Amino acid sequence: MSTTDAPRYAPEWLELREGADAAARASGLLDPLHGYLRRGDAGLVIRDLGCGTGSMGRWLAPRLNGPQHWILHDHDPALLELAAVRMPRTAADGSRVTVAVERGDIGRLTAEDLAGTSLLTASALLDVLTRDEVDTLAKACAAAGCPALLALSVVGRVKLTPAEPLDAELAAAFNAHQRGAGMLGPDAVTVACEVFARRGMSVRAHPSPWRLGADESALTAQWLRGWVGAACEQRPALAQRAEAYLRRRLAACEAGELRAVVHHSDLLALPRPAGGTQ
């Protein structure tokens, strides 16, 4: 993914989703991760790809012990600045957390780039990468012996309550839109599991769904607008029916009557022990 072609996300949207992201993240993947975290002289070195406003760091840093040095990667300098300012400064045990930023192309990382890195993280990134970019990432992680925790990738399934007949058509059109320009979209987790395993890493995937109710109505409404809009961009013939659909859904959302489960998956890729299997 080049820095010019990468999608740009408004800080307002990233902040709106942060609570739902934090609730959804698969914390059960942290236990198997701990044994693979290599600590250098300065403690853990963690690279966060496509860091956005830094929500992954705010969630993960306070859940890990020991000194940590986070290197935040993003193509957007404004997001990098915001993320760096908002990073936690202490780990779970009170150890120091330091931060650096790197602006550049996150789709071409090499094993040399990851030298000395204890963990590679990313959130809501895999689905906007191509198969080749995921393979490049997997190759770099495998060669460097670096674990990867890749969170909150869409998997193409949405459940709205109450259901409507147009739900399935919109979901299919949205999924097709997400596969545009070679991006993996809802196929990202399946492809990434295959690619990381082929590169010799042990892979675990765990569901991380958003569960949105009345308390998350602002996020649900914003998500609905984007979901329907992308579906109609992919299939313009849906536009007339989708307009009325969106009005109904937003009214239900405002009234606290709409529930949504937006399915995602978290993926943990671990280096295999030298000379053995896991």
PDB file of C-alpha atoms in Angstrom:
ATOM      1  CA  MET A   1       0.000   0.000   0.000  1.00  0.00           C
ATOM      2  CA  SER A   2       1.601   3.259  -1.054  1.00  0.00           C
ATOM      3  CA  THR A   3       1.315   6.337   1.113  1.00  0.00           C
ATOM      4  CA  THR A   4      -0.594   8.112  -1.641  1.00  0.00           C
ATOM      5  CA  ASP A   5      -3.058   5.309  -2.370  1.00  0.00           C
ATOM      6  CA  ALA A   6      -3.829   4.306   1.229  1.00  0.00           C
ATOM      7  CA  PRO A   7      -7.316   5.222   2.462  1.00  0.00           C
ATOM      8  CA  ARG A   8      -7.546   8.204   4.776  1.00  0.00           C
ATOM      9  CA  TYR A   9      -9.720   8.068   7.871  1.00  0.00           C
ATOM     10  CA  ALA A  10     -11.156  11.007   9.756  1.00  0.00           C
ATOM     11  CA  PRO A  11     -10.037  11.175  13.392  1.00  0.00           C
ATOM     12  CA  GLU A  12     -13.706  11.659  14.348  1.00  0.00           C
ATOM     13  CA  TRP A  13     -14.613   8.255  12.870  1.00  0.00           C
ATOM     14  CA  LEU A  14     -11.643   6.524  14.505  1.00  0.00           C
ATOM     15  CA  GLU A  15     -12.521   8.016  17.876  1.00  0.00           C
ATOM     16  CA  LEU A  16     -16.201   7.125  17.487  1.00  0.00           C
ATOM     17  CA  ARG A  17     -15.365   3.462  16.959  1.00  0.00           C
ATOM     18  CA  GLU A  18     -12.682   3.162  19.633  1.00  0.00           C
ATOM     19  CA  GLY A  19     -15.005   2.001  22.410  1.00  0.00           C
ATOM     20  CA  ALA A  20     -16.576  -0.703  20.249  1.00  0.00           C
ATOM     21  CA  ASP A  21     -13.129  -1.753  19.039  1.00  0.00           C
ATOM     22  CA  ALA A  22     -11.827  -2.073  22.590  1.00  0.00           C
ATOM     23  CA  ALA A  23     -14.837  -4.144  23.663  1.00  0.00           C
ATOM     24  CA  ALA A  24     -14.459  -6.405  20.625  1.00  0.00           C
ATOM     25  CA  ARG A  25     -10.708  -7.080  20.685  1.00  0.00           C
ATOM     26  CA  ALA A  26      -9.841 -10.717  21.353  1.00  0.00           C
ATOM     27  CA  SER A  27      -8.008 -10.386  24.666  1.00  0.00           C
ATOM     28  CA  GLY A  28      -7.764 -14.196  24.802  1.00  0.00           C
ATOM     29  CA  LEU A  29      -5.001 -14.020  22.206  1.00  0.00           C
ATOM     30  CA  LEU A  30      -2.707 -12.199  24.652  1.00  0.00           C
ATOM     31  CA  ASP A  31      -1.975 -15.324  26.732  1.00  0.00           C
ATOM     32  CA  PRO A  32      -0.467 -17.333  23.855  1.00  0.00           C
ATOM     33  CA  LEU A  33       1.373 -14.206  22.692  1.00  0.00           C
ATOM     34  CA  HIS A  34       3.245 -13.567  25.948  1.00  0.00           C
ATOM     35  CA  GLY A  35       5.690 -16.441  25.578  1.00  0.00           C
ATOM     36  CA  TYR A  36       6.835 -15.166  22.179  1.00  0.00           C
ATOM     37  CA  LEU A  37       7.585 -11.586  23.140  1.00  0.00           C
ATOM     38  CA  ARG A  38      11.336 -11.047  22.929  1.00  0.00           C
ATOM     39  CA  ARG A  39      12.610  -8.274  25.171  1.00  0.00           C
ATOM     40  CA  GLY A  40      15.667  -6.335  24.122  1.00  0.00           C
ATOM     41  CA  ASP A  41      17.810  -4.133  26.319  1.00  0.00           C
ATOM     42  CA  ALA A  42      15.111  -1.461  26.202  1.00  0.00           C
ATOM     43  CA  GLY A  43      12.257  -3.922  26.780  1.00  0.00           C
ATOM     44  CA  LEU A  44       9.592  -4.634  24.177  1.00  0.00           C
ATOM     45  CA  VAL A  45       9.744  -2.939  20.781  1.00  0.00           C
ATOM     46  CA  ILE A  46       6.269  -2.834  19.223  1.00  0.00           C
ATOM     47  CA  ARG A  47       5.443  -1.576  15.731  1.00  0.00           C
ATOM     48  CA  ASP A  48       1.844  -0.480  15.112  1.00  0.00           C
ATOM     49  CA  LEU A  49       1.057  -0.370  11.373  1.00  0.00           C
ATOM     50  CA  GLY A  50      -1.618   2.044  10.190  1.00  0.00           C
ATOM     51  CA  CYS A  51      -1.891   3.288  13.759  1.00  0.00           C
ATOM     52  CA  GLY A  52      -4.597   5.894  13.103  1.00  0.00           C
ATOM     53  CA  THR A  53      -5.216   7.773  16.337  1.00  0.00           C
ATOM     54  CA  GLY A  54      -3.363   5.079  18.310  1.00  0.00           C
ATOM     55  CA  SER A  55      -6.267   3.030  19.663  1.00  0.00           C
ATOM     56  CA  MET A  56      -4.306  -0.244  19.533  1.00  0.00           C
ATOM     57  CA  GLY A  57      -1.545   1.246  21.661  1.00  0.00           C
ATOM     58  CA  ARG A  58      -4.013   2.666  24.153  1.00  0.00           C
ATOM     59  CA  TRP A  59      -5.597  -0.775  24.482  1.00  0.00           C
ATOM     60  CA  LEU A  60      -2.509  -2.991  24.415  1.00  0.00           C
ATOM     61  CA  ALA A  61       0.262  -1.062  26.206  1.00  0.00           C
ATOM     62  CA  PRO A  62      -1.535  -1.139  29.593  1.00  0.00           C
ATOM     63  CA  ARG A  63      -2.025  -4.917  29.185  1.00  0.00           C
ATOM     64  CA  LEU A  64       1.677  -5.745  28.791  1.00  0.00           C
ATOM     65  CA  ASN A  65       4.335  -5.724  31.514  1.00  0.00           C
ATOM     66  CA  GLY A  66       7.784  -4.223  31.282  1.00  0.00           C
ATOM     67  CA  PRO A  67       9.303  -1.269  29.434  1.00  0.00           C
ATOM     68  CA  GLN A  68       7.885  -0.735  25.932  1.00  0.00           C
ATOM     69  CA  HIS A  69       8.996   1.289  22.947  1.00  0.00           C
ATOM     70  CA  TRP A  70       6.194   1.786  20.424  1.00  0.00           C
ATOM     71  CA  ILE A  71       6.945   2.757  16.824  1.00  0.00           C
ATOM     72  CA  LEU A  72       3.788   4.131  15.226  1.00  0.00           C
ATOM     73  CA  HIS A  73       3.446   3.858  11.437  1.00  0.00           C
ATOM     74  CA  ASP A  74       0.922   5.742   9.334  1.00  0.00           C
ATOM     75  CA  HIS A  75       0.790   7.650   6.047  1.00  0.00           C
ATOM     76  CA  ASP A  76      -1.108  10.571   7.653  1.00  0.00           C
ATOM     77  CA  PRO A  77       1.160  12.944   9.622  1.00  0.00           C
ATOM     78  CA  ALA A  78      -1.777  14.476  11.502  1.00  0.00           C
ATOM     79  CA  LEU A  79      -2.863  11.052  12.768  1.00  0.00           C
ATOM     80  CA  LEU A  80       0.707  10.186  13.726  1.00  0.00           C
ATOM     81  CA  GLU A  81       0.993  13.341  15.784  1.00  0.00           C
ATOM     82  CA  LEU A  82      -2.338  12.691  17.502  1.00  0.00           C
ATOM     83  CA  ALA A  83      -1.486   9.045  18.204  1.00  0.00           C
ATOM     84  CA  ALA A  84       1.905   9.885  19.686  1.00  0.00           C
ATOM     85  CA  VAL A  85       0.437  12.466  22.051  1.00  0.00           C
ATOM     86  CA  ARG A  86      -2.300  10.109  23.230  1.00  0.00           C
ATOM     87  CA  MET A  87      -0.197   6.982  23.823  1.00  0.00           C
ATOM     88  CA  PRO A  88      -0.112   5.680  27.415  1.00  0.00           C
ATOM     89  CA  ARG A  89       3.158   6.367  29.214  1.00  0.00           C
ATOM     90  CA  THR A  90       3.088   3.408  31.605  1.00  0.00           C
ATOM     91  CA  ALA A  91       2.762  -0.353  31.127  1.00  0.00           C
ATOM     92  CA  ALA A  92       0.628  -2.733  33.201  1.00  0.00           C
ATOM     93  CA  ASP A  93       3.313  -2.929  35.913  1.00  0.00           C
ATOM     94  CA  GLY A  94       4.115   0.781  35.855  1.00  0.00           C
ATOM     95  CA  SER A  95       7.137   0.444  33.552  1.00  0.00           C
ATOM     96  CA  ARG A  96       7.861   3.245  31.110  1.00  0.00           C
ATOM     97  CA  VAL A  97       6.311   3.392  27.630  1.00  0.00           C
ATOM     98  CA  THR A  98       8.105   5.492  24.996  1.00  0.00           C
ATOM     99  CA  VAL A  99       6.940   6.403  21.500  1.00  0.00           C
ATOM    100  CA  ALA A 100       8.417   7.153  18.079  1.00  0.00           C
ATOM    101  CA  VAL A 101       6.675   7.729  14.750  1.00  0.00           C
ATOM    102  CA  GLU A 102       7.505   6.686  11.193  1.00  0.00           C
ATOM    103  CA  ARG A 103       5.647   7.914   8.160  1.00  0.00           C
ATOM    104  CA  GLY A 104       5.947   5.715   5.102  1.00  0.00           C
ATOM    105  CA  ASP A 105       4.781   2.775   3.016  1.00  0.00           C
ATOM    106  CA  ILE A 106       3.558   0.047   5.346  1.00  0.00           C
ATOM    107  CA  GLY A 107       3.003  -2.405   2.495  1.00  0.00           C
ATOM    108  CA  ARG A 108       6.696  -3.043   1.841  1.00  0.00           C
ATOM    109  CA  LEU A 109       8.188  -3.852   5.224  1.00  0.00           C
ATOM    110  CA  THR A 110      11.125  -6.254   5.147  1.00  0.00           C
ATOM    111  CA  ALA A 111      12.752  -8.531   7.703  1.00  0.00           C
ATOM    112  CA  GLU A 112      15.499  -5.917   8.017  1.00  0.00           C
ATOM    113  CA  ASP A 113      12.873  -3.318   8.939  1.00  0.00           C
ATOM    114  CA  LEU A 114      11.608  -5.637  11.669  1.00  0.00           C
ATOM    115  CA  ALA A 115      15.028  -6.427  13.131  1.00  0.00           C
ATOM    116  CA  GLY A 116      14.787  -6.052  16.904  1.00  0.00           C
ATOM    117  CA  THR A 117      10.990  -5.818  16.829  1.00  0.00           C
ATOM    118  CA  SER A 118       9.218  -7.796  19.571  1.00  0.00           C
ATOM    119  CA  LEU A 119       5.711  -7.539  18.101  1.00  0.00           C
ATOM    120  CA  LEU A 120       3.983  -6.210  15.008  1.00  0.00           C
ATOM    121  CA  THR A 121       0.435  -4.959  15.521  1.00  0.00           C
ATOM    122  CA  ALA A 122      -2.275  -3.503  13.323  1.00  0.00           C
ATOM    123  CA  SER A 123      -5.966  -2.804  13.666  1.00  0.00           C
ATOM    124  CA  ALA A 124      -8.548  -2.670  10.849  1.00  0.00           C
ATOM    125  CA  LEU A 125      -5.724  -2.941   8.326  1.00  0.00           C
ATOM    126  CA  LEU A 126      -5.667  -6.402   6.748  1.00  0.00           C
ATOM    127  CA  ASP A 127      -8.893  -5.891   4.801  1.00  0.00           C
ATOM    128  CA  VAL A 128      -7.488  -2.889   2.917  1.00  0.00           C
ATOM    129  CA  LEU A 129      -4.346  -4.758   1.832  1.00  0.00           C
ATOM    130  CA  THR A 130      -3.839  -6.886  -1.259  1.00  0.00           C
ATOM    131  CA  ARG A 131      -2.781 -10.523  -1.208  1.00  0.00           C
ATOM    132  CA  ASP A 132       0.736  -9.533  -2.278  1.00  0.00           C
ATOM    133  CA  GLU A 133       0.976  -6.979   0.526  1.00  0.00           C
ATOM    134  CA  VAL A 134      -0.144  -9.524   3.116  1.00  0.00           C
ATOM    135  CA  ASP A 135       2.381 -12.008   1.749  1.00  0.00           C
ATOM    136  CA  THR A 136       5.132  -9.371   1.992  1.00  0.00           C
ATOM    137  CA  LEU A 137       4.122  -8.748   5.607  1.00  0.00           C
ATOM    138  CA  ALA A 138       4.041 -12.463   6.435  1.00  0.00           C
ATOM    139  CA  LYS A 139       7.404 -13.035   4.775  1.00  0.00           C
ATOM    140  CA  ALA A 140       8.979 -10.215   6.797  1.00  0.00           C
ATOM    141  CA  CYS A 141       7.503 -11.441  10.097  1.00  0.00           C
ATOM    142  CA  ALA A 142       8.556 -15.045   9.466  1.00  0.00           C
ATOM    143  CA  ALA A 143      12.092 -14.107   8.469  1.00  0.00           C
ATOM    144  CA  ALA A 144      12.480 -11.785  11.460  1.00  0.00           C
ATOM    145  CA  GLY A 145      10.870 -14.238  13.906  1.00  0.00           C
ATOM    146  CA  CYS A 146       8.409 -11.492  14.821  1.00  0.00           C
ATOM    147  CA  PRO A 147       4.876 -12.262  16.118  1.00  0.00           C
ATOM    148  CA  ALA A 148       1.977 -10.353  14.585  1.00  0.00           C
ATOM    149  CA  LEU A 149      -1.300  -9.376  16.254  1.00  0.00           C
ATOM    150  CA  LEU A 150      -3.674  -8.166  13.530  1.00  0.00           C
ATOM    151  CA  ALA A 151      -7.020  -7.076  14.907  1.00  0.00           C
ATOM    152  CA  LEU A 152     -10.520  -6.167  13.761  1.00  0.00           C
ATOM    153  CA  SER A 153     -10.564  -7.276  10.129  1.00  0.00           C
ATOM    154  CA  VAL A 154     -14.036  -7.370   8.596  1.00  0.00           C
ATOM    155  CA  VAL A 155     -15.276 -10.829   7.633  1.00  0.00           C
ATOM    156  CA  GLY A 156     -18.310  -9.854   5.567  1.00  0.00           C
ATOM    157  CA  ARG A 157     -21.114 -10.737   7.981  1.00  0.00           C
ATOM    158  CA  VAL A 158     -23.567  -8.301   9.539  1.00  0.00           C
ATOM    159  CA  LYS A 159     -26.682  -9.035  11.595  1.00  0.00           C
ATOM    160  CA  LEU A 160     -29.243  -6.288  12.094  1.00  0.00           C
ATOM    161  CA  THR A 161     -32.176  -6.641  14.486  1.00  0.00           C
ATOM    162  CA  PRO A 162     -34.955  -6.266  13.459  1.00  0.00           C
ATOM    163  CA  ALA A 163     -34.021  -7.749  10.095  1.00  0.00           C
ATOM    164  CA  GLU A 164     -35.159  -6.336   6.745  1.00  0.00           C
ATOM    165  CA  PRO A 165     -35.251  -8.011   3.304  1.00  0.00           C
ATOM    166  CA  LEU A 166     -32.689  -5.565   1.877  1.00  0.00           C
ATOM    167  CA  ASP A 167     -30.048  -6.437   4.493  1.00  0.00           C
ATOM    168  CA  ALA A 168     -28.558  -9.312   2.498  1.00  0.00           C
ATOM    169  CA  GLU A 169     -28.412  -7.381  -0.796  1.00  0.00           C
ATOM    170  CA  LEU A 170     -26.669  -4.457   0.829  1.00  0.00           C
ATOM    171  CA  ALA A 171     -24.209  -6.759   2.602  1.00  0.00           C
ATOM    172  CA  ALA A 172     -23.310  -8.505  -0.651  1.00  0.00           C
ATOM    173  CA  ALA A 173     -22.814  -5.189  -2.454  1.00  0.00           C
ATOM    174  CA  PHE A 174     -20.732  -3.799   0.403  1.00  0.00           C
ATOM    175  CA  ASN A 175     -18.522  -6.894   0.419  1.00  0.00           C
ATOM    176  CA  ALA A 176     -17.978  -6.561  -3.319  1.00  0.00           C
ATOM    177  CA  HIS A 177     -17.043  -2.902  -2.808  1.00  0.00           C
ATOM    178  CA  GLN A 178     -14.487  -3.893  -0.162  1.00  0.00           C
ATOM    179  CA  ARG A 179     -12.788  -6.177  -2.681  1.00  0.00           C
ATOM    180  CA  GLY A 180     -12.213  -3.296  -5.087  1.00  0.00           C
ATOM    181  CA  ALA A 181      -8.751  -2.371  -6.361  1.00  0.00           C
ATOM    182  CA  GLY A 182      -7.420  -5.790  -5.377  1.00  0.00           C
ATOM    183  CA  MET A 183      -8.091  -5.304  -1.657  1.00  0.00           C
ATOM    184  CA  LEU A 184      -8.908  -8.454   0.285  1.00  0.00           C
ATOM    185  CA  GLY A 185     -11.932  -7.015   2.088  1.00  0.00           C
ATOM    186  CA  PRO A 186     -13.946  -9.767   3.801  1.00  0.00           C
ATOM    187  CA  ASP A 187     -11.516 -12.419   2.541  1.00  0.00           C
ATOM    188  CA  ALA A 188      -8.600 -10.890   4.443  1.00  0.00           C
ATOM    189  CA  VAL A 189      -8.534 -13.148   7.493  1.00  0.00           C
ATOM    190  CA  THR A 190      -8.888 -16.355   5.481  1.00  0.00           C
ATOM    191  CA  VAL A 191      -6.131 -15.274   3.101  1.00  0.00           C
ATOM    192  CA  ALA A 192      -3.866 -14.035   5.902  1.00  0.00           C
ATOM    193  CA  CYS A 193      -4.202 -17.310   7.819  1.00  0.00           C
ATOM    194  CA  GLU A 194      -3.221 -19.207   4.682  1.00  0.00           C
ATOM    195  CA  VAL A 195      -0.331 -16.894   3.814  1.00  0.00           C
ATOM    196  CA  PHE A 196       1.197 -16.699   7.303  1.00  0.00           C
ATOM    197  CA  ALA A 197       0.917 -20.486   7.684  1.00  0.00           C
ATOM    198  CA  ARG A 198       2.591 -21.007   4.315  1.00  0.00           C
ATOM    199  CA  ARG A 199       5.431 -18.801   5.525  1.00  0.00           C
ATOM    200  CA  GLY A 200       5.905 -21.162   8.462  1.00  0.00           C
ATOM    201  CA  MET A 201       4.070 -19.329  11.230  1.00  0.00           C
ATOM    202  CA  SER A 202       1.494 -20.721  13.647  1.00  0.00           C
ATOM    203  CA  VAL A 203      -1.804 -18.875  13.200  1.00  0.00           C
ATOM    204  CA  ARG A 204      -4.826 -18.424  15.443  1.00  0.00           C
ATOM    205  CA  ALA A 205      -7.961 -16.459  14.564  1.00  0.00           C
ATOM    206  CA  HIS A 206     -10.584 -15.351  17.075  1.00  0.00           C
ATOM    207  CA  PRO A 207     -13.931 -13.563  16.532  1.00  0.00           C
ATOM    208  CA  SER A 208     -13.998  -9.890  17.545  1.00  0.00           C
ATOM    209  CA  PRO A 209     -17.495  -8.628  16.682  1.00  0.00           C
ATOM    210  CA  TRP A 210     -18.874  -5.192  17.319  1.00  0.00           C
ATOM    211  CA  ARG A 211     -22.093  -5.584  19.326  1.00  0.00           C
ATOM    212  CA  LEU A 212     -23.940  -2.316  18.936  1.00  0.00           C
ATOM    213  CA  GLY A 213     -27.034  -1.405  20.903  1.00  0.00           C
ATOM    214  CA  ALA A 214     -28.779   1.729  22.103  1.00  0.00           C
ATOM    215  CA  ASP A 215     -25.665   2.978  23.904  1.00  0.00           C
ATOM    216  CA  GLU A 216     -23.705   2.909  20.631  1.00  0.00           C
ATOM    217  CA  SER A 217     -26.349   4.621  18.491  1.00  0.00           C
ATOM    218  CA  ALA A 218     -23.990   7.356  17.241  1.00  0.00           C
ATOM    219  CA  LEU A 219     -21.511   4.761  15.981  1.00  0.00           C
ATOM    220  CA  THR A 220     -24.279   2.600  14.522  1.00  0.00           C
ATOM    221  CA  ALA A 221     -25.715   5.547  12.596  1.00  0.00           C
ATOM    222  CA  GLN A 222     -22.344   6.552  11.179  1.00  0.00           C
ATOM    223  CA  TRP A 223     -21.496   2.958  10.303  1.00  0.00           C
ATOM    224  CA  LEU A 224     -24.888   2.533   8.588  1.00  0.00           C
ATOM    225  CA  ARG A 225     -24.339   5.593   6.407  1.00  0.00           C
ATOM    226  CA  GLY A 226     -20.963   4.318   5.273  1.00  0.00           C
ATOM    227  CA  TRP A 227     -22.180   0.731   4.796  1.00  0.00           C
ATOM    228  CA  VAL A 228     -25.180   1.719   2.686  1.00  0.00           C
ATOM    229  CA  GLY A 229     -23.193   4.346   0.785  1.00  0.00           C
ATOM    230  CA  ALA A 230     -20.476   1.882  -0.218  1.00  0.00           C
ATOM    231  CA  ALA A 231     -23.085  -0.693  -1.242  1.00  0.00           C
ATOM    232  CA  CYS A 232     -24.830   1.820  -3.489  1.00  0.00           C
ATOM    233  CA  GLU A 233     -21.533   2.938  -4.980  1.00  0.00           C
ATOM    234  CA  GLN A 234     -20.930  -0.684  -5.919  1.00  0.00           C
ATOM    235  CA  ARG A 235     -24.499  -1.290  -7.145  1.00  0.00           C
ATOM    236  CA  PRO A 236     -26.190   1.997  -8.130  1.00  0.00           C
ATOM    237  CA  ALA A 237     -29.436   0.139  -8.865  1.00  0.00           C
ATOM    238  CA  LEU A 238     -29.878  -0.225  -5.096  1.00  0.00           C
ATOM    239  CA  ALA A 239     -29.929   3.521  -4.501  1.00  0.00           C
ATOM    240  CA  GLN A 240     -33.678   4.191  -4.561  1.00  0.00           C
ATOM    241  CA  ARG A 241     -34.598   1.364  -2.221  1.00  0.00           C
ATOM    242  CA  ALA A 242     -31.544   2.018  -0.069  1.00  0.00           C
ATOM    243  CA  GLU A 243     -32.524   5.649   0.523  1.00  0.00           C
ATOM    244  CA  ALA A 244     -35.810   4.666   2.154  1.00  0.00           C
ATOM    245  CA  TYR A 245     -34.087   1.796   3.959  1.00  0.00           C
ATOM    246  CA  LEU A 246     -31.486   4.117   5.460  1.00  0.00           C
ATOM    247  CA  ARG A 247     -34.174   6.554   6.670  1.00  0.00           C
ATOM    248  CA  ARG A 248     -35.970   3.723   8.463  1.00  0.00           C
ATOM    249  CA  ARG A 249     -32.785   2.345   9.958  1.00  0.00           C
ATOM    250  CA  LEU A 250     -31.569   5.725  11.190  1.00  0.00           C
ATOM    251  CA  ALA A 251     -34.962   6.453  12.764  1.00  0.00           C
ATOM    252  CA  ALA A 252     -34.861   3.103  14.563  1.00  0.00           C
ATOM    253  CA  CYS A 253     -31.315   3.818  15.645  1.00  0.00           C
ATOM    254  CA  GLU A 254     -32.249   7.217  17.063  1.00  0.00           C
ATOM    255  CA  ALA A 255     -35.130   5.591  18.946  1.00  0.00           C
ATOM    256  CA  GLY A 256     -32.776   3.011  20.454  1.00  0.00           C
ATOM    257  CA  GLU A 257     -34.587   0.165  18.693  1.00  0.00           C
ATOM    258  CA  LEU A 258     -31.826  -1.068  16.351  1.00  0.00           C
ATOM    259  CA  ARG A 259     -29.218  -3.677  17.236  1.00  0.00           C
ATOM    260  CA  ALA A 260     -26.255  -4.524  15.023  1.00  0.00           C
ATOM    261  CA  VAL A 261     -23.568  -7.184  15.164  1.00  0.00           C
ATOM    262  CA  VAL A 262     -20.743  -6.356  12.759  1.00  0.00           C
ATOM    263  CA  HIS A 263     -18.451  -9.348  12.609  1.00  0.00           C
ATOM    264  CA  HIS A 264     -14.666  -8.992  12.648  1.00  0.00           C
ATOM    265  CA  SER A 265     -11.808 -11.332  13.429  1.00  0.00           C
ATOM    266  CA  ASP A 266      -8.467 -10.928  15.217  1.00  0.00           C
ATOM    267  CA  LEU A 267      -5.472 -12.910  14.020  1.00  0.00           C
ATOM    268  CA  LEU A 268      -2.342 -13.899  15.929  1.00  0.00           C
ATOM    269  CA  ALA A 269       0.619 -15.247  13.941  1.00  0.00           C
ATOM    270  CA  LEU A 270       3.484 -16.729  15.966  1.00  0.00           C
ATOM    271  CA  PRO A 271       6.925 -17.875  14.811  1.00  0.00           C
ATOM    272  CA  ARG A 272       7.347 -21.625  15.061  1.00  0.00           C
ATOM    273  CA  PRO A 273      10.089 -22.811  17.431  1.00  0.00           C
ATOM    274  CA  ALA A 274      13.331 -23.475  15.599  1.00  0.00           C
ATOM    275  CA  GLY A 275      13.563 -27.139  14.613  1.00  0.00           C
ATOM    276  CA  GLY A 276      10.066 -27.952  15.782  1.00  0.00           C
ATOM    277  CA  THR A 277       6.364 -27.351  15.390  1.00  0.00           C
ATOM    278  CA  GLN A 278       3.753 -25.847  17.592  1.00  0.00           C
TER     279      GLN A 278
END
